Coordinates of C-alpha atoms in Angstrom, one line a residue:
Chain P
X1 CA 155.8 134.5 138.0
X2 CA 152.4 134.5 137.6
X3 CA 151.8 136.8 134.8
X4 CA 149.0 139.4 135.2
X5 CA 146.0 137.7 136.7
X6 CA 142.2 138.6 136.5
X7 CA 139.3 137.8 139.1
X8 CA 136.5 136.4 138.4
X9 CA 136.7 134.6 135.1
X10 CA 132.8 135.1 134.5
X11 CA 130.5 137.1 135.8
X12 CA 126.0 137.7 135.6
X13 CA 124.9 141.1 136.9
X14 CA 121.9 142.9 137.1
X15 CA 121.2 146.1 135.4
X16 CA 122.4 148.8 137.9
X17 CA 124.3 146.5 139.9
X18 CA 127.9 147.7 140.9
X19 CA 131.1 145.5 140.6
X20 CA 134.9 145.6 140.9
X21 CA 136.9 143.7 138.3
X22 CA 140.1 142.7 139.7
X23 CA 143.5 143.0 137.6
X24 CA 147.0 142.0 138.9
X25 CA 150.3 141.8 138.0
X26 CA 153.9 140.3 139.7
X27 CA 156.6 141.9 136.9
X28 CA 156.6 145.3 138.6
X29 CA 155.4 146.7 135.2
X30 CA 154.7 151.1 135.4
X31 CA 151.9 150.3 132.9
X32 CA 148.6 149.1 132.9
X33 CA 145.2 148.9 131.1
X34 CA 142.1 148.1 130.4
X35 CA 140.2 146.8 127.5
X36 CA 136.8 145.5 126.5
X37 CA 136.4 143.5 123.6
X38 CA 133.2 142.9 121.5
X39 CA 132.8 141.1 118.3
X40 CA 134.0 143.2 115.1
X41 CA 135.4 145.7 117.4
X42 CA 138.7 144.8 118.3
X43 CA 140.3 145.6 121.9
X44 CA 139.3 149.3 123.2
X45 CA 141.1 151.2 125.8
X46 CA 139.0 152.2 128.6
X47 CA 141.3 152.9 131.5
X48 CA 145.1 153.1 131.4
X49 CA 147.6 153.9 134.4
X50 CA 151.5 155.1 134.0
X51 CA 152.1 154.2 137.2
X52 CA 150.4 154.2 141.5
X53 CA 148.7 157.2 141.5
X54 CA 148.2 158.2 138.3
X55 CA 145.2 157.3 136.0
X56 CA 143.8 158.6 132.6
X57 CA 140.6 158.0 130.4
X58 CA 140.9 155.6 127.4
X59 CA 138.4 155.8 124.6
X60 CA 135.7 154.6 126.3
X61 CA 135.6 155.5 130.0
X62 CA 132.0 156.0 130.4
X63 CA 130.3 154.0 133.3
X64 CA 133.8 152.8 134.6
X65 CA 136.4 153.4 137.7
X66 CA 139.7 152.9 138.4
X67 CA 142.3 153.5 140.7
X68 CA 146.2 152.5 141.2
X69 CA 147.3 152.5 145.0
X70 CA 150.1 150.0 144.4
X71 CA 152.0 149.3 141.5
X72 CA 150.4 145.8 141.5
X73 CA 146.8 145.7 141.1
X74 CA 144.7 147.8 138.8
X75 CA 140.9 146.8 139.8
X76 CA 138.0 148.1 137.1
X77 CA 134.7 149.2 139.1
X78 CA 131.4 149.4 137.1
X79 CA 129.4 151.6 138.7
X80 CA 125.9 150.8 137.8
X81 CA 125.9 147.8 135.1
X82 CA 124.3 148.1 131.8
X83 CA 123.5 145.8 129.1
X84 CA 125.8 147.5 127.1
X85 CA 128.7 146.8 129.4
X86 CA 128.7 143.0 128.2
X87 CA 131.5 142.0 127.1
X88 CA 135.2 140.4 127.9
X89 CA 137.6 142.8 129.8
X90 CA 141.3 142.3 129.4
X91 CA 143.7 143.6 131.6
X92 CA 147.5 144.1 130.5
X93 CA 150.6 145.6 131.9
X94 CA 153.9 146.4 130.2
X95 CA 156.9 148.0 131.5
X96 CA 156.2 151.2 129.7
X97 CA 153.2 151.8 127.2
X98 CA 155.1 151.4 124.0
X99 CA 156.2 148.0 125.3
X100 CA 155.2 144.1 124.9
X101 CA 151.5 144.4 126.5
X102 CA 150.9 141.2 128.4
X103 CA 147.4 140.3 129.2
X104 CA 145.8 138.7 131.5
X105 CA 143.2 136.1 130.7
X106 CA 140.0 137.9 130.6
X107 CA 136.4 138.2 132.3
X108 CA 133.5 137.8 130.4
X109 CA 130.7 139.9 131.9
X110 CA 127.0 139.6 131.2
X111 CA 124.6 142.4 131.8
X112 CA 121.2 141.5 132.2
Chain F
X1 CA 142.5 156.9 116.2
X2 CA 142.2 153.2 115.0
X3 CA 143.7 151.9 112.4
X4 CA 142.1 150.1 109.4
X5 CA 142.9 146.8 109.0
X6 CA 142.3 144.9 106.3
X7 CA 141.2 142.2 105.0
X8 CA 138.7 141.5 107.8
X9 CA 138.9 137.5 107.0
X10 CA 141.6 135.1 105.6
X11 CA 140.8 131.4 104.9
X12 CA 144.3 129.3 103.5
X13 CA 145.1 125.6 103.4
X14 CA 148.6 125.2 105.4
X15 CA 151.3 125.6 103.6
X16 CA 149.8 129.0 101.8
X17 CA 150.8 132.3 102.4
X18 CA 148.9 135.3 103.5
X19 CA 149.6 139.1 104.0
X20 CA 147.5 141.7 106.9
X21 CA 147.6 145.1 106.4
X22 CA 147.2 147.8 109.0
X23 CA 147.1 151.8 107.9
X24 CA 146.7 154.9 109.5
X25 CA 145.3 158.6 108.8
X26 CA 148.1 159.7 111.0
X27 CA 151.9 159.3 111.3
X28 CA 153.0 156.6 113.6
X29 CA 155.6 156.2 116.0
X30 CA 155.8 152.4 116.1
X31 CA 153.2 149.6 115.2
X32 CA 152.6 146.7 117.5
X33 CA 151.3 143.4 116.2
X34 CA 149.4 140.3 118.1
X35 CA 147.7 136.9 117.8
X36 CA 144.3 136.0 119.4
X37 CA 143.5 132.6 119.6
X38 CA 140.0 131.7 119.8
X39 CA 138.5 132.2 123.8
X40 CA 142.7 133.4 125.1
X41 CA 143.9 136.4 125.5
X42 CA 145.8 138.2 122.7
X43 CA 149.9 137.3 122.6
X44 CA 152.5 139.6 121.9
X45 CA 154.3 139.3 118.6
X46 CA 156.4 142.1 117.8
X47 CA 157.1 145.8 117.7
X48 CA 158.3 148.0 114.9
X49 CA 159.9 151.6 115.1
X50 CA 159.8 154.2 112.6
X51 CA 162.7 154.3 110.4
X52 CA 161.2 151.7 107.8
X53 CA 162.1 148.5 110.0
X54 CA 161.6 144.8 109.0
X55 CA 161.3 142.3 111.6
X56 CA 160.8 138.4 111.5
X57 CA 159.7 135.9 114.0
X58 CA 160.2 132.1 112.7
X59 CA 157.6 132.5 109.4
X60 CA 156.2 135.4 110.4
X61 CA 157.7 138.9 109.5
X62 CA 156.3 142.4 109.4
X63 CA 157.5 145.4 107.4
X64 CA 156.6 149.1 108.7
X65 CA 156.5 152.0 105.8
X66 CA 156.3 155.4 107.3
X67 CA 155.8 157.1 104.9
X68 CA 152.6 155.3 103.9
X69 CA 151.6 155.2 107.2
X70 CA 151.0 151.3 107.5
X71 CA 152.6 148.2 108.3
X72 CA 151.7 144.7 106.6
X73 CA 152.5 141.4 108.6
X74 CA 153.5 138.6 106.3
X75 CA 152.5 134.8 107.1
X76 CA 154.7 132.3 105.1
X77 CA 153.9 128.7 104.9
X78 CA 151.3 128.9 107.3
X79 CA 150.9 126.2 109.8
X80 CA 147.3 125.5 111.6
X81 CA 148.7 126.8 114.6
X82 CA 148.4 130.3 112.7
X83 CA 144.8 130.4 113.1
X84 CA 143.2 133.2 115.4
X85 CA 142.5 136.9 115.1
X86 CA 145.7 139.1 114.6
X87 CA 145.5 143.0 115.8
X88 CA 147.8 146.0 115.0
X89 CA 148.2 148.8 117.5
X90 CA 149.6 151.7 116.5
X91 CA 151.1 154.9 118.2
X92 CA 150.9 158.0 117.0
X93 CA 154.0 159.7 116.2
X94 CA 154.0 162.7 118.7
X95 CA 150.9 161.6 120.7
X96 CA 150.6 160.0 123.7
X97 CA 151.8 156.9 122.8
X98 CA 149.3 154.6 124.1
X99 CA 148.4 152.0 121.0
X100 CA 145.5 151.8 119.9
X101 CA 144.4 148.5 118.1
X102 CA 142.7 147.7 114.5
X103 CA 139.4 145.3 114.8
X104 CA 141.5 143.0 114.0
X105 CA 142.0 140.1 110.9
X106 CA 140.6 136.9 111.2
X107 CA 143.1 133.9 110.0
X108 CA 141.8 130.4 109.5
X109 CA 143.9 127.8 108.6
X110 CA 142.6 124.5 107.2
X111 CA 144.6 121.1 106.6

């Protein structure tokens, strides 16, 4: 099993630039989420999905998409980059949210 | 709502011990506990329900209070393999259940 997996590993954007942030996983885990992490601040929810189909806002949705079409992949979109959208994105999946999170290994994102 | 964790930083020699606290404004349902090393991802370390439950993991255990609303995660004998950042999630009793994690503690372990 690979785990939950994350493309690309780093990534330079633009201001206003769009990008997807792509998030797998191969356990056939219901849940899934993303995070952003910045120094001092600990992991923050942005996105989180219960299952293909169904997605919900975290704490700090704003300036991010998501969708779940299959139970595997989660991608993150960033609509229009800002500087204040660096930072490193963790995705994780667990069979239920109350569960063991695994993550995946993280993009770190630069906004210029 | 996150909870508080405290203290922010820990510096020990190996062999010392240390105890992470993690409390909340609200009741809690469980509190989740993991390791960051330094550039990884965080790893899972373990779970605990209400109903005042204890757990241990080789040298490391963790204790939930209910009633106080926290949970403390105790490191015995630390080793230099301890050292990362360690985060609490918490969920709220009732809520939605989807943890939400402390800023986390800072362990460093020195020979």
């Amino acid at each position: 099993n690979a785990g939950v997996t994350q493309t690309p590993k780093f990534q330079v954007l633009k201001t206003g630039q769009s990008m997807t942030l792509q998030c797998a996983q191969d356990m056939n885990h219901e849940y899934m989420s993303w995070y952003r992490q910045d120094p001092g601040m600990g992991l923050r929810l942005i996105h989180y999905s219960v299952g293909a189909g169904i997605t919900d806002q975290g704490e700090v949705p704003n300036g991010y998409n998501v969708s779940r079409s299959t139970t595997e992949d989660f991608p993150l979109r960033l609509l229009s980059a800002a500087p204040s959208q660096t930072s490193v994105y963790f995705c994780a999946s667990s069979r239920t949210p109350g569960d063991e999170q695994f993550f995946g290994p993280g993009t770190r994102l630069t906004v210029l | 709502q996150q909870p508080v964790q405290s203290p922010q930083a820990v510096i020990l020699r190996e062999g010392e011990d240390a105890v992470i606290n993690c409390s909340s404004s609200k009741a809690l349902y469980s509190v989740h506990w993991y390791r960051q090393k330094h550039g990884e991802a965080p790893v899972f370390l373990m779970i605990l329900l209400k109903g005042g439950e204890q757990k241990g993991h080789d040298k490391i255990s963790a204790s939930f209070n209910e009633k106080k609303q926290q949970s403390s995660l105790y490191l015995t004998a630390s080793q230099l393999s301890y050292s990362g950042t360690y985060f609490c999630g918490t969920e709220i009793d009732g809520g939605s259940y989807i943890p939400t994690f402390g800023r986390g503690t800072s362990l460093i372990v020195h020979p």
